[in-house]
Short mmCIF file of C-alpha atoms in Angstrom, two decimals:
data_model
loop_
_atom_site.label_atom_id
_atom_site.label_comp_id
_atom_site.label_asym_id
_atom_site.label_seq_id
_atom_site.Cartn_x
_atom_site.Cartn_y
_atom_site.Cartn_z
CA UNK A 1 -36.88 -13.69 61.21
CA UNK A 2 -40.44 -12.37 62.14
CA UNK A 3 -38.90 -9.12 63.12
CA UNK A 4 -36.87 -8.82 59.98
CA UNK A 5 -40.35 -9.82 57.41
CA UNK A 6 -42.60 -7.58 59.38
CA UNK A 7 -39.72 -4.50 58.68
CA UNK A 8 -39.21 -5.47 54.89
CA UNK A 9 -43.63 -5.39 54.74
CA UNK A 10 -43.76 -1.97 56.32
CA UNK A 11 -40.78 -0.43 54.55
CA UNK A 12 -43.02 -1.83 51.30
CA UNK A 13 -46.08 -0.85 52.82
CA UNK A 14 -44.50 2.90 52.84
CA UNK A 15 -42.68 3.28 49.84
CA UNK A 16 -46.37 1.96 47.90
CA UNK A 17 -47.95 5.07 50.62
CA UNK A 18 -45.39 7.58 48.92
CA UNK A 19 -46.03 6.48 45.06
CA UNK A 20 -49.98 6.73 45.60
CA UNK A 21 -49.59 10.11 46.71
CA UNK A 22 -47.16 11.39 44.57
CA UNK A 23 -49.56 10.62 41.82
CA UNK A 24 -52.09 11.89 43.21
CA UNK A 25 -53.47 14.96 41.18
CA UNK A 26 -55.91 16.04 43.59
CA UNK A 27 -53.01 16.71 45.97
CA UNK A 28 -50.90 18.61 44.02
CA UNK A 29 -49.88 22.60 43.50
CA UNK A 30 -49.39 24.26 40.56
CA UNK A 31 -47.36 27.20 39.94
CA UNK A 32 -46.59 28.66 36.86
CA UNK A 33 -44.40 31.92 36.04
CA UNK A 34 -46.59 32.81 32.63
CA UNK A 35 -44.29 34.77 29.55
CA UNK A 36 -46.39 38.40 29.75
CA UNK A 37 -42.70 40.03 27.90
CA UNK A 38 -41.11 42.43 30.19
CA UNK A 39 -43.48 42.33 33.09
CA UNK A 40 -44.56 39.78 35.85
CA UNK A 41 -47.75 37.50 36.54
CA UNK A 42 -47.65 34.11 38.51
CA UNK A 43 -50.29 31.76 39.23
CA UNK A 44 -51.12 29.15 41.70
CA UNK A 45 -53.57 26.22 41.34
CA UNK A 46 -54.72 23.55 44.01
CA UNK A 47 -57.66 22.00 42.22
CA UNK A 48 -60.17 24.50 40.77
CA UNK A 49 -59.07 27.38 42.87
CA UNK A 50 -56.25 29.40 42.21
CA UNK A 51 -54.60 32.95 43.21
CA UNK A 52 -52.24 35.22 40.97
CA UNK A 53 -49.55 37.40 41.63
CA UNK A 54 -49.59 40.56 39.44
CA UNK A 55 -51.03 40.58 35.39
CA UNK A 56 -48.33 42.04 33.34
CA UNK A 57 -48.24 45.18 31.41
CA UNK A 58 -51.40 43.55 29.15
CA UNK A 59 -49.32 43.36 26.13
CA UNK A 60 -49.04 39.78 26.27
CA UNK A 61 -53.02 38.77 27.51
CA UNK A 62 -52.91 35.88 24.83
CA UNK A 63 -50.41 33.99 26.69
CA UNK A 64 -52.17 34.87 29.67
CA UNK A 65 -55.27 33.68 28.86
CA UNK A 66 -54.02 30.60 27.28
CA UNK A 67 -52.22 29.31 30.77
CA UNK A 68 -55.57 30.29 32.68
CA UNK A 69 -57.42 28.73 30.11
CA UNK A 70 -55.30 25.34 29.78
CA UNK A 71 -55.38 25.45 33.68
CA UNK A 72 -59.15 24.75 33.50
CA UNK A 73 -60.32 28.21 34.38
CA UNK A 74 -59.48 27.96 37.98
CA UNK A 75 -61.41 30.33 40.26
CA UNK A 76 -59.38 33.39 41.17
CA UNK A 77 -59.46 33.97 45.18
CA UNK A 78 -57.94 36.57 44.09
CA UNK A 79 -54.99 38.55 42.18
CA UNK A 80 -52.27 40.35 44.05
CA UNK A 81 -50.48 43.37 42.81
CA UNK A 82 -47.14 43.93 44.16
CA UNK A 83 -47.43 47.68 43.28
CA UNK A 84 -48.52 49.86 40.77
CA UNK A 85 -45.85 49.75 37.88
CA UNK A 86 -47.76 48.95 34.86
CA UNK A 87 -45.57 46.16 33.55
CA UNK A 88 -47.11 44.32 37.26
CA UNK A 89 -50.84 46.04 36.99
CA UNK A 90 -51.20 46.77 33.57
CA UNK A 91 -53.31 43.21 32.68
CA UNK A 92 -55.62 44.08 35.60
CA UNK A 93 -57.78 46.42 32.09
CA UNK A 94 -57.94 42.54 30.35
CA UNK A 95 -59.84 40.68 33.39
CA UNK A 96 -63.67 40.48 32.11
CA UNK A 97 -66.19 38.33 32.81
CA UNK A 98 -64.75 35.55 31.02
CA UNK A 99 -62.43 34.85 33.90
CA UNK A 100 -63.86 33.32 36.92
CA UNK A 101 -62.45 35.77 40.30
CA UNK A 102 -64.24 36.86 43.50
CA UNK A 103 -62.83 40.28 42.39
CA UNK A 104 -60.44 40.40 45.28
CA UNK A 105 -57.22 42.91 44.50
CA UNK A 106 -55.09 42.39 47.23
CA UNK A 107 -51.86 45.06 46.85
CA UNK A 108 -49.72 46.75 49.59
CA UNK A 109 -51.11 49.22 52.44
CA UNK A 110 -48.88 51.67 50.91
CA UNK A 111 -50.04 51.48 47.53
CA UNK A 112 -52.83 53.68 45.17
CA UNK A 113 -55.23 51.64 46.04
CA UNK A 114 -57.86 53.86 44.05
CA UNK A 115 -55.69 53.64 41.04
CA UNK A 116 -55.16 49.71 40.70
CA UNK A 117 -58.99 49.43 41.48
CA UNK A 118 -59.32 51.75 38.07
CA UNK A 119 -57.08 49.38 36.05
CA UNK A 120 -60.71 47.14 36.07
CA UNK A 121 -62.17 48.52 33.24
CA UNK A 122 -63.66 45.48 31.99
CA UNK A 123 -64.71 43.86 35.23
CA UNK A 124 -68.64 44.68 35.36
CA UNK A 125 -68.71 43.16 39.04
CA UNK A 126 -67.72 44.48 42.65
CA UNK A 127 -63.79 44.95 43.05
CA UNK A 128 -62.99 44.47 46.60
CA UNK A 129 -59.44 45.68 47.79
CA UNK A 130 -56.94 44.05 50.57
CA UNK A 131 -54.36 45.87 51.61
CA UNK A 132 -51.48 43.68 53.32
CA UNK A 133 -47.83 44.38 54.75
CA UNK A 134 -45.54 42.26 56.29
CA UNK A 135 -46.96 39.58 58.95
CA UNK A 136 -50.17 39.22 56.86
CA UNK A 137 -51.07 35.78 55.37
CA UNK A 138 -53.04 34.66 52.28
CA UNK A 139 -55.65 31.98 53.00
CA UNK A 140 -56.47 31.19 49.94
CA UNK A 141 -55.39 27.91 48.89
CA UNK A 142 -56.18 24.34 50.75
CA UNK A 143 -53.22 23.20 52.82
CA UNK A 144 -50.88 26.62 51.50
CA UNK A 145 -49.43 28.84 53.30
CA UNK A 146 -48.67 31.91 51.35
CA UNK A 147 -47.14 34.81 54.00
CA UNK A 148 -45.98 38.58 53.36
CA UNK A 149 -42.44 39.06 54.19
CA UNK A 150 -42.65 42.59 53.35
CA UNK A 151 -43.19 45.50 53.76
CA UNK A 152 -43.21 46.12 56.98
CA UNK A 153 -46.32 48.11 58.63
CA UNK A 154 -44.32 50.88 59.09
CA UNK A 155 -41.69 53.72 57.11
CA UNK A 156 -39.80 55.83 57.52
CA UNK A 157 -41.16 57.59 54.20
CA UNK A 158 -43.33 60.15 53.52
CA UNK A 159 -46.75 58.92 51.89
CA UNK A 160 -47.73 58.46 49.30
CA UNK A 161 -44.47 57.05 48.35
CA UNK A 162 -42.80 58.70 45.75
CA UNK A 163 -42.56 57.00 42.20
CA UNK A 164 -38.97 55.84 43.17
CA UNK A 165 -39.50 53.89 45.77
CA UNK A 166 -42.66 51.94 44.47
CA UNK A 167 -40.40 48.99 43.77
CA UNK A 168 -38.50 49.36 46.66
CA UNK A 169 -41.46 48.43 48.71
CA UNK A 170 -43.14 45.95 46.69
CA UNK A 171 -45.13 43.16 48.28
CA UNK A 172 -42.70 39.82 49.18
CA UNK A 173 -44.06 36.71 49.78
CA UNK A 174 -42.92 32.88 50.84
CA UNK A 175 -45.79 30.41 49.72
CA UNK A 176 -45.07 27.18 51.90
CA UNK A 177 -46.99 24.28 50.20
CA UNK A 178 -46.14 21.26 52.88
CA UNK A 179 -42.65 22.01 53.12
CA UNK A 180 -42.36 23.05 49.72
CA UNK A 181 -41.09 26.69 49.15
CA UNK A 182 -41.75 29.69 46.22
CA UNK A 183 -39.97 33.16 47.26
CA UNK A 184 -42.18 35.38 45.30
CA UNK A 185 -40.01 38.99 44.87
CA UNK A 186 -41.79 41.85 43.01
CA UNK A 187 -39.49 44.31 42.29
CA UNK A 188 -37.61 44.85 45.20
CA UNK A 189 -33.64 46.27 45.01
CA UNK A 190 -30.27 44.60 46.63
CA UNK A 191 -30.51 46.78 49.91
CA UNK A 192 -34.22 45.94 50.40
CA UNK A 193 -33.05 42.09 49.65
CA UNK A 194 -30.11 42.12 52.41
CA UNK A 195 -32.64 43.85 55.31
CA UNK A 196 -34.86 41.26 54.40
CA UNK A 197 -32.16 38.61 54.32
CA UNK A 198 -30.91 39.94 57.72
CA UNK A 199 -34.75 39.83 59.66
CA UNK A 200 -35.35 36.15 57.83
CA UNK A 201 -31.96 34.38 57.46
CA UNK A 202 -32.50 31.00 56.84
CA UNK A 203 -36.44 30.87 56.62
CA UNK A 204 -36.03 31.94 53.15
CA UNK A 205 -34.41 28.73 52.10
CA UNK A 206 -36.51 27.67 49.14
CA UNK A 207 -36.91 25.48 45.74
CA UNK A 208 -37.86 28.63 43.61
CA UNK A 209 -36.77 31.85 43.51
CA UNK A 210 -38.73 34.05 41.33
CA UNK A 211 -35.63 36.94 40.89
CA UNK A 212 -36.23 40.35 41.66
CA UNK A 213 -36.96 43.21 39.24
CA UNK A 214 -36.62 41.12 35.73
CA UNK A 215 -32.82 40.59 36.73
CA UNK A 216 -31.94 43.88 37.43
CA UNK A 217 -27.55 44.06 38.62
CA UNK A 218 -29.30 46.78 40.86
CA UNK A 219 -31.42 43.57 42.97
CA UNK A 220 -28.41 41.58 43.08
CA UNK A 221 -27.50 40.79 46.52
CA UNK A 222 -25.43 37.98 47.11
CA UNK A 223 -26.85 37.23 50.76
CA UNK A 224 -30.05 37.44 49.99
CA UNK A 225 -29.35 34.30 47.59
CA UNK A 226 -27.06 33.00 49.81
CA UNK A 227 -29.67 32.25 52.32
CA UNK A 228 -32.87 31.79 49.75
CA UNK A 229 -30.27 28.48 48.45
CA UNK A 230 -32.87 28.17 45.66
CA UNK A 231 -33.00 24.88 43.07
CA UNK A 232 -34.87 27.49 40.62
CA UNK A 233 -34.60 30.79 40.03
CA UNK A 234 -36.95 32.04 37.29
CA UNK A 235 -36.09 35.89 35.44
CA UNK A 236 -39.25 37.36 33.93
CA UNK A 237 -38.63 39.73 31.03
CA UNK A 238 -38.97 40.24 27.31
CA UNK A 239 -35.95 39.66 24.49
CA UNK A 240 -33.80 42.78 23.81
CA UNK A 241 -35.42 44.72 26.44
CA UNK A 242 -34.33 48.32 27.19
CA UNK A 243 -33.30 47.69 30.58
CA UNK A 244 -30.32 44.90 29.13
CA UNK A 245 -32.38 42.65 31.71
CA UNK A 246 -31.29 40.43 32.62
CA UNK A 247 -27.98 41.31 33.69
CA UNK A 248 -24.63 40.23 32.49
CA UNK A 249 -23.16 40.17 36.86
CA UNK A 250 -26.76 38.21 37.56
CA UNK A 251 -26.45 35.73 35.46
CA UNK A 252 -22.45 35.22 35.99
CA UNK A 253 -23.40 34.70 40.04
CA UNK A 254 -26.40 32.56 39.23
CA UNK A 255 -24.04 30.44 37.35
CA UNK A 256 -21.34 30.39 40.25
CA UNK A 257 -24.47 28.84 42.37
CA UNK A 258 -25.21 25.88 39.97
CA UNK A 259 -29.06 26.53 40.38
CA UNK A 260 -31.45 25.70 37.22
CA UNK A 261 -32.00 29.07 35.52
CA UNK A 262 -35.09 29.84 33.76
CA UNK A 263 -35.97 32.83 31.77
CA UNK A 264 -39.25 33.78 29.98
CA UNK A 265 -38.24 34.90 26.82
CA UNK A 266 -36.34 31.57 26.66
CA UNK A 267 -38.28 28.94 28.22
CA UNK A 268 -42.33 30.93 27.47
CA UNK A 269 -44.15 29.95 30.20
CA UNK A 270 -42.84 28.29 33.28
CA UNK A 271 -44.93 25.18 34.93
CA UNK A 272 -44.18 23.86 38.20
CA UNK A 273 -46.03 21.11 40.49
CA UNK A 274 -45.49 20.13 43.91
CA UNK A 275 -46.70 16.92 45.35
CA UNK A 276 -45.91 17.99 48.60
CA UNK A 277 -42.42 15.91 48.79
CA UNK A 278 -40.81 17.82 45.72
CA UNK A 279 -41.36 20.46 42.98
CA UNK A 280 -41.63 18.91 39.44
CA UNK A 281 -41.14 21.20 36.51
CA UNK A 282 -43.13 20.00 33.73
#
């Protein structure tokens, strides 16, 4: 009977342990996929610090600015650009002193890194650039770990990479935040997403998938999601785009999957929080 009470009181004890975290604020991630039209920019928040991936073409800034804004003006670690493609970079001429960053650009060791550092035109402090391939980590959130998945650190390609292949080998990155999973994708196409798929198998399982290349048919692969096995998958672009993104085949297979489909020009901006047990869309 003893044995049986004490088991009840620490199956209580445990479950009251779960709740008081879970509600915890101060332990929580944000990540939000913000609506910058046909372009990209994410941003992640533990507390007051927070680090984004790319800014958008700048068309949209007052969306932008309103999610940075309503997230309390977080300070910027710093903001990654994928590559150079102006509907990724193209916010970086916005950022002004209004906007709290260690002006940190991190971007990939094959990229112009003189040319995103130009995009600053309104930052009147030091830009510092990081240049990062596959196997390099992020350490800029509390208890996150955000890795690059690729590229790798070395090509087969002549440099500097020809316009065509800038999306090709945009930055990838898994943020793990305790257990909890974002596979952040750039612009990368379906063969770049199987030779990934075929290095990382199964350590790309995650809860969100942020789609490659707006929902290009031409990132499709269909082992690449098999392995990712995402809840989410997000598409970032703008309504009656001039690529037709996303595609008609992407969002027939997404369907096939069952995941929970999101898209900017539907949904605006995206919200996510992870209390380290789940992801939370809110």
């Amino acid at each position: 009977m003893l044995r049986q009470k004490l088991r009840l009181f620490f199956s209580a004890f445990a479950v009251f342990l779960f709740f008081c975290q879970t509600q915890d604020p101060h332990h929580e991630l944000h990540f939000t996929v913000i609506d910058v039209g046909q372009g990209l920019s994410q941003m992640a928040r533990f507390n007051s610090l927070g680090l984004v991936w790319d800014m958008g073409s700048g068309q949209h800034m007052d969306e932008w600015f309103n999610v940075y804004n309503k997230a309390g003006k977080p300070f910027l670690q710093a903001i990654v650009i994928s590559h150079r493609d102006t509907d990724h970079s193209g916010g970086l001429q916005f950022v002004d002193s209004t906007v709290d960053w260690s002006g940190i650009i991190v971007t990939s060791i094959y990229e112009d890194t003189s040319y995103i550092k130009s995009l600053c035109k309104r930052w009147n402090k030091k830009v510092i650039m990081r240049a990062v391939c596959e196997g390099d980590t992020l350490g800029y959130l509390p208890q996150t770990c955000i890795r690059c998945i690729w590229p790798p650190s070395k090509l087969n390609e002549s440099l500097p990479l020809h316009s065509e292949l800038i999306n090709r080998y945009s930055l990838v990155f898994i943020l793990n935040f305790r257990g909890n999973d974002v596979l952040i994708t750039s612009d990368i196409d379906s063969s770049i997403a199987l030779n990934i798929a075929n290095l990382y198998k199964e350590s790309l399982d995650c809860n969100i998938l942020i789609f490659p290349h707006h929902g290009s048919a031409g990132s499709l692969n269909r082992v690449f999601l098999g392995y990712a096995n995402p809840e989410f998958v997000i598409i970032s672009c703008a309504r009656n785009n001039p690529y037709n993104h996303p595609a008609e085949s992407v969002l027939s297979f997404l369907r096939t999957m069952g995941v929970n489909l999101r898209i900017t020009y539907l949904d605006k901006s995206i919200f996510f929080k992870s209390n380290g047990y789940y992801w939370e869309e809110y």
